[in-house]
Amino acid sequence: MQPHSATRRDPGAVPGQLVELLTSLEQALIAETDALRARDVDALWRAVESKRRTLGLLARMRPTGSDDGSRNAAVAELLGRCRALNDVAGSAIAVLRQDVNHALGLLGIESEAPGYGSPGRPLRKGRALAVC
């Protein structure tokens, strides 16, 4: 999945760019979830790279000072959808991680990290499985 063309612009240069970047993030999260369901590693890496690139641009955005109520509603709606998609991807990762932990246990190998809890905090100290 290619990132939305708006991600190539200067962060903060266009007032409506926040909505465009959040739409790109939503598309990357959908691609990530689809790749996890299909267990397609190449598609997962592409989705994660798109997500990282978009999050980097979002992090560098500067406030424009405009207060557009309709834009704020669109941003809130997009953020809600992105959070729900991220939760779905996190749940898929948790299920896959349980499968891996079970397989490792059958081989007599203890897992280093059990995964993440609901808000993205590690359940116990260990190596991170998820990217971003």
Short mmCIF file of C-alpha atoms in Angstrom, two decimals:
data_model
loop_
_atom_site.label_atom_id
_atom_site.label_comp_id
_atom_site.label_asym_id
_atom_site.label_seq_id
_atom_site.Cartn_x
_atom_site.Cartn_y
_atom_site.Cartn_z
CA MET A 1 0.00 0.00 0.00
CA GLN A 2 1.38 3.36 -0.99
CA PRO A 3 1.03 6.27 1.44
CA HIS A 4 -1.39 9.02 0.52
CA SER A 5 0.22 11.70 -1.65
CA ALA A 6 -0.27 14.28 1.12
CA THR A 7 2.48 12.64 3.15
CA ARG A 8 5.07 14.12 0.78
CA ARG A 9 4.12 17.71 1.66
CA ASP A 10 5.73 19.87 4.32
CA PRO A 11 4.13 18.98 7.67
CA GLY A 12 1.88 21.78 8.84
CA ALA A 13 1.90 23.56 5.48
CA VAL A 14 -1.71 22.71 4.61
CA PRO A 15 -4.42 23.12 7.28
CA GLY A 16 -6.38 20.06 6.07
CA GLN A 17 -3.33 17.84 5.95
CA LEU A 18 -4.07 16.36 9.39
CA VAL A 19 -7.20 14.68 8.03
CA GLU A 20 -5.25 13.43 4.99
CA LEU A 21 -2.47 11.99 7.16
CA LEU A 22 -4.95 10.33 9.51
CA THR A 23 -6.66 8.81 6.47
CA SER A 24 -3.25 7.45 5.37
CA LEU A 25 -2.73 6.07 8.87
CA GLU A 26 -6.15 4.41 8.75
CA GLN A 27 -5.27 2.80 5.39
CA ALA A 28 -1.95 1.53 6.80
CA LEU A 29 -3.73 0.07 9.84
CA ILE A 30 -6.24 -1.70 7.59
CA ALA A 31 -3.39 -3.11 5.50
CA GLU A 32 -1.59 -4.19 8.69
CA THR A 33 -4.67 -6.03 9.99
CA ASP A 34 -5.25 -7.68 6.61
CA ALA A 35 -1.60 -8.79 6.48
CA LEU A 36 -1.79 -10.21 10.00
CA ARG A 37 -4.94 -12.15 9.16
CA ALA A 38 -3.37 -13.49 5.97
CA ARG A 39 -0.04 -14.09 7.74
CA ASP A 40 1.63 -12.26 4.86
CA VAL A 41 4.98 -11.06 6.19
CA ASP A 42 5.88 -8.95 3.13
CA ALA A 43 2.54 -7.12 3.22
CA LEU A 44 2.94 -6.65 6.98
CA TRP A 45 6.36 -5.00 6.55
CA ARG A 46 4.96 -2.68 3.85
CA ALA A 47 2.03 -1.71 6.08
CA VAL A 48 4.27 -1.12 9.10
CA GLU A 49 6.64 1.03 7.02
CA SER A 50 3.70 3.08 5.74
CA LYS A 51 2.41 3.45 9.30
CA ARG A 52 5.83 4.53 10.60
CA ARG A 53 6.27 7.07 7.82
CA THR A 54 2.81 8.55 8.42
CA LEU A 55 3.27 8.64 12.20
CA GLY A 56 6.59 10.44 11.69
CA LEU A 57 4.88 13.10 9.59
CA LEU A 58 2.06 13.43 12.12
CA ALA A 59 4.61 13.88 14.92
CA ARG A 60 6.25 16.76 13.03
CA MET A 61 3.04 18.63 12.25
CA ARG A 62 2.76 22.17 13.54
CA PRO A 63 -0.56 23.63 14.74
CA THR A 64 -2.08 25.97 12.17
CA GLY A 65 -4.24 27.94 14.58
CA SER A 66 -7.41 27.37 12.56
CA ASP A 67 -10.45 26.11 14.45
CA ASP A 68 -12.67 24.42 11.90
CA GLY A 69 -15.45 22.52 13.67
CA SER A 70 -16.13 20.18 10.75
CA ARG A 71 -12.42 19.35 10.49
CA ASN A 72 -12.26 18.70 14.24
CA ALA A 73 -15.20 16.29 13.95
CA ALA A 74 -13.51 14.51 11.03
CA VAL A 75 -10.26 14.25 13.01
CA ALA A 76 -12.06 12.85 16.06
CA GLU A 77 -13.88 10.28 13.90
CA LEU A 78 -10.65 9.24 12.14
CA LEU A 79 -8.78 8.95 15.43
CA GLY A 80 -11.52 6.71 16.79
CA ARG A 81 -11.37 4.44 13.74
CA CYS A 82 -7.56 4.32 13.87
CA ARG A 83 -7.63 3.35 17.53
CA ALA A 84 -10.17 0.58 16.86
CA LEU A 85 -8.07 -0.73 13.95
CA ASN A 86 -4.95 -0.63 16.09
CA ASP A 87 -6.76 -2.61 18.80
CA VAL A 88 -7.78 -5.23 16.22
CA ALA A 89 -4.16 -5.54 15.02
CA GLY A 90 -2.98 -5.78 18.62
CA SER A 91 -5.46 -8.57 19.30
CA ALA A 92 -4.29 -10.45 16.20
CA ILE A 93 -0.68 -10.10 17.34
CA ALA A 94 -1.63 -11.37 20.83
CA VAL A 95 -3.26 -14.47 19.35
CA LEU A 96 -0.27 -15.15 17.11
CA ARG A 97 2.05 -14.59 20.06
CA GLN A 98 0.11 -17.14 22.13
CA ASP A 99 0.53 -19.66 19.30
CA VAL A 100 4.27 -18.99 19.19
CA ASN A 101 4.57 -19.23 22.98
CA HIS A 102 2.70 -22.54 22.95
CA ALA A 103 4.93 -23.95 20.19
CA LEU A 104 8.05 -22.79 22.02
CA GLY A 105 6.74 -24.37 25.22
CA LEU A 106 6.28 -27.69 23.43
CA LEU A 107 9.93 -27.45 22.42
CA GLY A 108 10.96 -26.70 26.01
CA ILE A 109 11.83 -23.07 25.27
CA GLU A 110 10.49 -20.33 27.53
CA SER A 111 9.30 -17.20 25.74
CA GLU A 112 11.09 -13.93 26.53
CA ALA A 113 8.04 -11.70 26.21
CA PRO A 114 4.34 -12.48 26.55
CA GLY A 115 3.14 -9.45 24.55
CA TYR A 116 1.21 -6.31 25.40
CA GLY A 117 -1.77 -5.41 27.52
CA SER A 118 -4.72 -3.32 26.41
CA PRO A 119 -3.10 0.15 26.45
CA GLY A 120 0.07 -1.12 24.74
CA ARG A 121 2.09 -1.59 27.93
CA PRO A 122 4.17 -4.75 28.20
CA LEU A 123 2.58 -7.39 30.42
CA ARG A 124 6.05 -8.13 31.77
CA LYS A 125 9.58 -7.16 30.88
CA GLY A 126 10.81 -8.64 27.65
CA ARG A 127 11.53 -8.10 24.01
CA ALA A 128 8.91 -6.23 21.96
CA LEU A 129 7.18 -8.20 19.23
CA ALA A 130 5.09 -5.46 17.66
CA VAL A 131 6.60 -2.66 15.60
CA CYS A 132 5.46 0.90 16.29
#
